[in-house]
mmCIF file of C-alpha atoms in Angstrom:
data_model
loop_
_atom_site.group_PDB
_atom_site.id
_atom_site.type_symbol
_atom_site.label_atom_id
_atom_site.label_comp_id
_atom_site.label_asym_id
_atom_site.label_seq_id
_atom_site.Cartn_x
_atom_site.Cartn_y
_atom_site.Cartn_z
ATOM 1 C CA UNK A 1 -12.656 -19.897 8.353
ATOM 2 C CA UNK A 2 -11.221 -19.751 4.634
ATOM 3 C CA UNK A 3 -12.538 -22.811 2.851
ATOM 4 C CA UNK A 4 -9.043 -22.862 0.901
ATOM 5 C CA UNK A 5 -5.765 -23.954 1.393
ATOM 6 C CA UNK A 6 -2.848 -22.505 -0.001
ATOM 7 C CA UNK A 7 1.331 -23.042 0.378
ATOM 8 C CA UNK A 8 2.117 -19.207 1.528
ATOM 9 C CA UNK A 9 4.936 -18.555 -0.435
ATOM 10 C CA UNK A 10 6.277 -20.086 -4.064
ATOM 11 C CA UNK A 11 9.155 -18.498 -6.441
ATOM 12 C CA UNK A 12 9.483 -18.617 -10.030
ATOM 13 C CA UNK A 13 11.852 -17.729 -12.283
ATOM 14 C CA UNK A 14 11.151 -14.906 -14.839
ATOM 15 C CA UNK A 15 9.701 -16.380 -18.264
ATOM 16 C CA UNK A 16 8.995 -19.829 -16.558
ATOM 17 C CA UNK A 17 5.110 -21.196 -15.823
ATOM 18 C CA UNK A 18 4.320 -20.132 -12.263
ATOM 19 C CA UNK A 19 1.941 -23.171 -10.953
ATOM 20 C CA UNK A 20 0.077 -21.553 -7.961
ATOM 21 C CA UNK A 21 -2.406 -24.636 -6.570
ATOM 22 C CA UNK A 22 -5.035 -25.019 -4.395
ATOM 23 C CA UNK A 23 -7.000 -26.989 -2.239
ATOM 24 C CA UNK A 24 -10.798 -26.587 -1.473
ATOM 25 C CA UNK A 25 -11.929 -30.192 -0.820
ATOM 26 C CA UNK A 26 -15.266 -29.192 1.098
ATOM 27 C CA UNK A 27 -16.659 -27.308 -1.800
ATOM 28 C CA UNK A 28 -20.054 -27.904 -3.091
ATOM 29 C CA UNK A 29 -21.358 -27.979 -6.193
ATOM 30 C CA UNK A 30 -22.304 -24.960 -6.966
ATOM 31 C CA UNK A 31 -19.154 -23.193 -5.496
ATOM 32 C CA UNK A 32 -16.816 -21.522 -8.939
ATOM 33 C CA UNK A 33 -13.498 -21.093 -7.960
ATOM 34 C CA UNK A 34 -12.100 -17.638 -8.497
ATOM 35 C CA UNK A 35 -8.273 -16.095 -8.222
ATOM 36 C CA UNK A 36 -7.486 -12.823 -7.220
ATOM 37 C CA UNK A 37 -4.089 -11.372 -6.891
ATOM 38 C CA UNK A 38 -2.958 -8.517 -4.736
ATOM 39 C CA UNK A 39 -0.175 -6.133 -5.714
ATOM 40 C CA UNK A 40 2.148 -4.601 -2.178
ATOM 41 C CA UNK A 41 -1.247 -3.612 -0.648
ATOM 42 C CA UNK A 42 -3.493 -2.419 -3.505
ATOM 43 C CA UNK A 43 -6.784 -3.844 -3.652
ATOM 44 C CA UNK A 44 -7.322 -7.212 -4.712
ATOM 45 C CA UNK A 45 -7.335 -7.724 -8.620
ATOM 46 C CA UNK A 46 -9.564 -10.194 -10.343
ATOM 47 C CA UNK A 47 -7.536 -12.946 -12.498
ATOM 48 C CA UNK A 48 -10.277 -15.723 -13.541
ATOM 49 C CA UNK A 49 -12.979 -17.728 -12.333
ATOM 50 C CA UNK A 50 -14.344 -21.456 -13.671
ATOM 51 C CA UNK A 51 -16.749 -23.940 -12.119
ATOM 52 C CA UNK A 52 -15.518 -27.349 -13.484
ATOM 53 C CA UNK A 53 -14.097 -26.583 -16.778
ATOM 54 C CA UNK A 54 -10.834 -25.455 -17.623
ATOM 55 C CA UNK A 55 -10.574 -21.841 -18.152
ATOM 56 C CA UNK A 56 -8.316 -19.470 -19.969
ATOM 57 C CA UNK A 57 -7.715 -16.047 -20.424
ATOM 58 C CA UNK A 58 -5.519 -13.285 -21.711
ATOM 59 C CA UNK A 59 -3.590 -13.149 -18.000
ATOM 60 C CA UNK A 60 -3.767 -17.239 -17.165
ATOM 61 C CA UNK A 61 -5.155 -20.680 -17.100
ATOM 62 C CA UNK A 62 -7.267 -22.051 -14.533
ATOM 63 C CA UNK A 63 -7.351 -26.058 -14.181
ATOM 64 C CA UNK A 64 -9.790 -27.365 -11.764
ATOM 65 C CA UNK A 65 -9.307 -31.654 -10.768
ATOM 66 C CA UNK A 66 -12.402 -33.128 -12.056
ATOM 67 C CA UNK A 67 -13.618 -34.155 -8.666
ATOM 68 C CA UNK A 68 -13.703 -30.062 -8.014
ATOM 69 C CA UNK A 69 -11.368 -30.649 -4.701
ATOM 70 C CA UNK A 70 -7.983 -28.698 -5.898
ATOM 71 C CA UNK A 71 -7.123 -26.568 -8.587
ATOM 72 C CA UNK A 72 -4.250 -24.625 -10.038
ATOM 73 C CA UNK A 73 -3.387 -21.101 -11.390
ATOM 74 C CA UNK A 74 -0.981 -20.895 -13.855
ATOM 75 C CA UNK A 75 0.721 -17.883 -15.342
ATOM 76 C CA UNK A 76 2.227 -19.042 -18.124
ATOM 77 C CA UNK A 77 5.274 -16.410 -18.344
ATOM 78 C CA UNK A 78 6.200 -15.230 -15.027
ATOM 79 C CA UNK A 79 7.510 -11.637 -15.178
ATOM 80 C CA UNK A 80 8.817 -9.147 -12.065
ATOM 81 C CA UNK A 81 5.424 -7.846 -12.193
ATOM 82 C CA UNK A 82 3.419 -10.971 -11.335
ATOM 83 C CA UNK A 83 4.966 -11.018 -8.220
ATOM 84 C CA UNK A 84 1.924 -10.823 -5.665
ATOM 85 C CA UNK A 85 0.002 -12.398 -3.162
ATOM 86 C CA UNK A 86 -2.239 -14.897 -4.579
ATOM 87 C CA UNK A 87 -5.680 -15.715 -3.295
ATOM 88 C CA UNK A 88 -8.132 -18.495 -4.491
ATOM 89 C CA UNK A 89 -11.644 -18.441 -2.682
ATOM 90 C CA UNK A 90 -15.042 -19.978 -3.593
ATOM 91 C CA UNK A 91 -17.888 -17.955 -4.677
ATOM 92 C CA UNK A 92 -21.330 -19.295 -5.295
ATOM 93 C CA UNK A 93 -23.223 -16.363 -5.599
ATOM 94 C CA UNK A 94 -25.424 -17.093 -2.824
ATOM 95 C CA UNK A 95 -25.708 -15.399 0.655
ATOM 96 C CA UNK A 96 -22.539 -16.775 2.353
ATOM 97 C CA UNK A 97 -19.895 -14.955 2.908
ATOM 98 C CA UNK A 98 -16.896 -14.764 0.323
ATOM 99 C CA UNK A 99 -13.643 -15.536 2.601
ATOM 100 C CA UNK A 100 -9.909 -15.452 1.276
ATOM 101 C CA UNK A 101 -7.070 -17.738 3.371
ATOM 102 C CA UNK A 102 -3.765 -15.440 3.277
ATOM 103 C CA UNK A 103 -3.272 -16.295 0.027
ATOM 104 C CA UNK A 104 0.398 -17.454 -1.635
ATOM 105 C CA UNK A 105 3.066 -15.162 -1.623
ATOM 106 C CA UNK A 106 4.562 -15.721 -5.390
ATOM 107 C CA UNK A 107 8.285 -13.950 -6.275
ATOM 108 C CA UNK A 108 9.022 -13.922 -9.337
ATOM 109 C CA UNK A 109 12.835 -14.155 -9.607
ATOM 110 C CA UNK A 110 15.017 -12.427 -12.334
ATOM 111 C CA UNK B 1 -16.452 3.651 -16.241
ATOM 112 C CA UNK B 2 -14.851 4.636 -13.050
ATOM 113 C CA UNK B 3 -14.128 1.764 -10.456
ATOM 114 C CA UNK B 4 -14.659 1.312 -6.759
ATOM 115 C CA UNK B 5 -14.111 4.435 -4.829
ATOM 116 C CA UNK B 6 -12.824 4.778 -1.295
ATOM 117 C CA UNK B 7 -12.556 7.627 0.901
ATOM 118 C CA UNK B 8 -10.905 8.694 3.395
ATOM 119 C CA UNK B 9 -7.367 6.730 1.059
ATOM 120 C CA UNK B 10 -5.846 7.448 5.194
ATOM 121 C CA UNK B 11 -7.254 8.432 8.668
ATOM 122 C CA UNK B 12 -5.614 8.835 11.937
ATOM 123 C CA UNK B 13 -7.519 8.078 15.064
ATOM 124 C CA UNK B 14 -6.818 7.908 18.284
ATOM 125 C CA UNK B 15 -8.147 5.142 20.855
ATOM 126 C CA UNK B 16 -11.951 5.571 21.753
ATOM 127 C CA UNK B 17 -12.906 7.332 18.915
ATOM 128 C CA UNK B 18 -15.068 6.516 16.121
ATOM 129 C CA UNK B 19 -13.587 5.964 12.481
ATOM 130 C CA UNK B 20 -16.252 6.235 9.300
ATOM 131 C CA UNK B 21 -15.189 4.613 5.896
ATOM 132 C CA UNK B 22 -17.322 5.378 2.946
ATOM 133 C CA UNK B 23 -17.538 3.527 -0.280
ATOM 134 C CA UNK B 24 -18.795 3.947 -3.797
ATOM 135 C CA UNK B 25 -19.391 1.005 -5.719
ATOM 136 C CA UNK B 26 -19.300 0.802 -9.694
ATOM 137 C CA UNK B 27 -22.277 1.939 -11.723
ATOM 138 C CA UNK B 28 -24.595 -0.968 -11.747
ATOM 139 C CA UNK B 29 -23.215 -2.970 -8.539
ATOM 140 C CA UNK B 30 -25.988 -3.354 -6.385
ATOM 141 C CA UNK B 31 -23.518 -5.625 -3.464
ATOM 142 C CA UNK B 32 -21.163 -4.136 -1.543
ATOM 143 C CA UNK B 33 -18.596 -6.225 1.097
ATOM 144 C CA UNK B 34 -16.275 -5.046 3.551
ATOM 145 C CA UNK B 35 -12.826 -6.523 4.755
ATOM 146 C CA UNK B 36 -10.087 -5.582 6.968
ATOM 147 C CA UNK B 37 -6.614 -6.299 5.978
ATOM 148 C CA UNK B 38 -4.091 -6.028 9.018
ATOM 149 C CA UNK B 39 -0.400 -5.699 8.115
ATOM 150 C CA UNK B 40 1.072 -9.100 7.060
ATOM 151 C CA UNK B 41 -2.326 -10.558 7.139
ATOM 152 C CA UNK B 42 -4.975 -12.122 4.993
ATOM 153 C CA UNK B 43 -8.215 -10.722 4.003
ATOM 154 C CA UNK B 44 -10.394 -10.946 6.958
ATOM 155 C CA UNK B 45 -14.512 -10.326 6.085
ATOM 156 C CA UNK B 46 -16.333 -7.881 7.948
ATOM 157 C CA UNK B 47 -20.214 -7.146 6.132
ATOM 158 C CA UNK B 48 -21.644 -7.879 3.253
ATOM 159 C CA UNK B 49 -24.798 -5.730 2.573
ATOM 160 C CA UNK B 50 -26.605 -6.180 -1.009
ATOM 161 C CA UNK B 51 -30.167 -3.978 -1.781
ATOM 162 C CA UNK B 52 -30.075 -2.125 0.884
ATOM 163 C CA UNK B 53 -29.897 -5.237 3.302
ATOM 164 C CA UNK B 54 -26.761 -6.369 5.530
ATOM 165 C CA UNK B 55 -26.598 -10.074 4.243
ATOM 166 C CA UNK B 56 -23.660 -11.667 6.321
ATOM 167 C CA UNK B 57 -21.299 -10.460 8.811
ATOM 168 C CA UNK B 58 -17.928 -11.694 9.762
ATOM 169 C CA UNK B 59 -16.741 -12.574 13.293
ATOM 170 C CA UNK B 60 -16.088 -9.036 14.599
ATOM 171 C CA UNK B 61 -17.385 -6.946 17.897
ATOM 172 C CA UNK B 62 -20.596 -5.006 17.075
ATOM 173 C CA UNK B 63 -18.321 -1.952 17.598
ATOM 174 C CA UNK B 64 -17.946 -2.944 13.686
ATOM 175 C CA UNK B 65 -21.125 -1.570 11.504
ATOM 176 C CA UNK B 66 -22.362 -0.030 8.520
ATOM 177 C CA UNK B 67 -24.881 0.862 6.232
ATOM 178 C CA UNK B 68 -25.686 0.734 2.145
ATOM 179 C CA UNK B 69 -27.712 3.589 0.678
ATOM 180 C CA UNK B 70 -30.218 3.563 -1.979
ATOM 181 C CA UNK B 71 -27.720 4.968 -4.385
ATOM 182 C CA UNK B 72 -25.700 1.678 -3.083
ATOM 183 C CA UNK B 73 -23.171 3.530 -1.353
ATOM 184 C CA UNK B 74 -21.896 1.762 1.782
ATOM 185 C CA UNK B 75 -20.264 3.914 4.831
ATOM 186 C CA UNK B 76 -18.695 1.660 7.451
ATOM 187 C CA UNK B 77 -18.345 2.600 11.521
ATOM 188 C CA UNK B 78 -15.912 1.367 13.837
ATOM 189 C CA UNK B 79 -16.862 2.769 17.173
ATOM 190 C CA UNK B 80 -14.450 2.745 20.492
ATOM 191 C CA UNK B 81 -11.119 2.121 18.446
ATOM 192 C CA UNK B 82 -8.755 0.773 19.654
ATOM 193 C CA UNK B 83 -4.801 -0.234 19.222
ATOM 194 C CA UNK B 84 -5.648 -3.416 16.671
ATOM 195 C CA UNK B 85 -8.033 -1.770 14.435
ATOM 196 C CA UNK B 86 -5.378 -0.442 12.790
ATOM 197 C CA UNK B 87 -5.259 -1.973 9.213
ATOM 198 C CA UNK B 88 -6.265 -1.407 5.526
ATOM 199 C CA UNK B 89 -10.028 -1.232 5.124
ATOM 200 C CA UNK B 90 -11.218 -2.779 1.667
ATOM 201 C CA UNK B 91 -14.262 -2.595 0.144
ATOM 202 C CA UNK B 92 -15.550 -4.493 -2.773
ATOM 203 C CA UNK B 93 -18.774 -4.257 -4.750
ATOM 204 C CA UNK B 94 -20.606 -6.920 -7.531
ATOM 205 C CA UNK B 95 -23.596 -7.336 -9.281
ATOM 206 C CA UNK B 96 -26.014 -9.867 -8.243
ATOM 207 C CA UNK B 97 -28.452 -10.248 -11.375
ATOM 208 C CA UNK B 98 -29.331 -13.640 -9.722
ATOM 209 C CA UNK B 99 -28.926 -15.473 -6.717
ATOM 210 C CA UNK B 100 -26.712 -18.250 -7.719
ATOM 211 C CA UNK B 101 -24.132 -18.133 -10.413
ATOM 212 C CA UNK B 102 -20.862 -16.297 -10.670
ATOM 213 C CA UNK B 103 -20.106 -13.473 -8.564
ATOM 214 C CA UNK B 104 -16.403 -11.131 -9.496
ATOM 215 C CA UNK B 105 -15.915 -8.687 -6.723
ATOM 216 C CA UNK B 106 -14.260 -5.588 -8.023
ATOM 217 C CA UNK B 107 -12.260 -4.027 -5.250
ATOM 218 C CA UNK B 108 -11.146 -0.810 -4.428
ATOM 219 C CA UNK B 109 -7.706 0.688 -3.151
ATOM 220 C CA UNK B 110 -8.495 0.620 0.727
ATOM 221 C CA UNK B 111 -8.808 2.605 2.956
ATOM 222 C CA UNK B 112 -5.387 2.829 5.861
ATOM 223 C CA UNK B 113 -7.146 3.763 9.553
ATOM 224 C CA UNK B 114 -4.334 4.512 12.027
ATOM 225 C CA UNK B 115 -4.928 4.301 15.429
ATOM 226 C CA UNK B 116 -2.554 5.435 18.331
#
């Protein structure tokens, strides 16, 4: 019952933008959108978060469609270690449960 | 400041028996959450407990339980094991200054439950 959508898998070449999107179209408004990434089944990691504004930080760039129904993840230069399952999920803080979809399997290709 | 702590990091069971998970959160975390993580598959959410409280539970048996302590510790129970149980057990904690607003969970490195 993940309120995202996600393509499962994506490649990128090494040094190239990897453009990871996402589709939550039933979100509400005061859902953020957050990214985690998991490593070959480490715990999830924390990448960045943002509620309607663009967001940046020092591992990527989070641009959210102004009517708040898709956004993408972009890492700006894809290396061998980015490659991961991605996750986006909505969080508003509230009492509902935080669920993550399977997430999109990103290579990152030499 | 150490992060989430897991324990057992692996357990073997066998079916019928009863599998405990225990988790530490980081200093200051007062929510703690719960998901199982079969092989190949997606997070899947189990229990979320925050003060003390269980606030929301996913769509599993009530074989599936837990607890949080006052020290915010959470231990969770699976009871009756059996074959598909097997999986990696995360747990994730946050701190919930206010109701609303952002929320980063802050995972830890799982915990792998065997069951034959």
């Amino acid at each position: 019952d993940a309120k995202t959508t996600q393509p499962p898998s994506m490649d990128c070449a090494e040094g190239r933008a990897a453009n990871l999107p996402c589709n939550h179209s039933t979100i509400s408004g005061n859902e953020y959108v957050y990214w985690y990434r998991q490593i070959h089944s480490q715990g999830p990691q924390y990448i960045i978060h943002g509620l309607k504004n663009n967001e940046t930080n020092e591992m990527a760039s989070l641009i959210i469609t102004e009517d708040r129904k898709s956004s993408t993840l972009i890492l700006p230069h894809a290396t061998l270690r980015d490659t991961a399952v991605y996750y986006c999920t909505l969080n508003s803080g509230g009492y509902q449960k935080v669920t993550f979809g399977i997430g999109t399997k990103l290579q990152v290709i030499p | 400041e150490a992060g989430v702590t897991q324990s057992p990091t692996h357990l073997i069971k066998t079916r019928g028996q009863q599998a405990t998970l225990r988790c530490s959160p980081i200093s200051g975390h007062t929510s703690v959450y719960w998901y199982q993580q079969a092989l190949g598959l997606g997070l899947q959410f189990l229990l979320w407990y925050d003060e003390g409280e269980e606030r929301n539970r996913g769509n599993f048996p009530p074989r599936f339980s837990g607890r949080q302590f006052p020290n915010y510790s959470s231990e969770l129970n699976v009871n009756a094991l059996e074959l598909e149980d097997s999986a990696l057990y995360l747990c994730a904690s946050s701190y919930r200054g206010k109701l609303s607003g952002a929320n980063v969970l802050t995972f830890g490195a799982g915990s792998r439950l065997t069951v034959l």
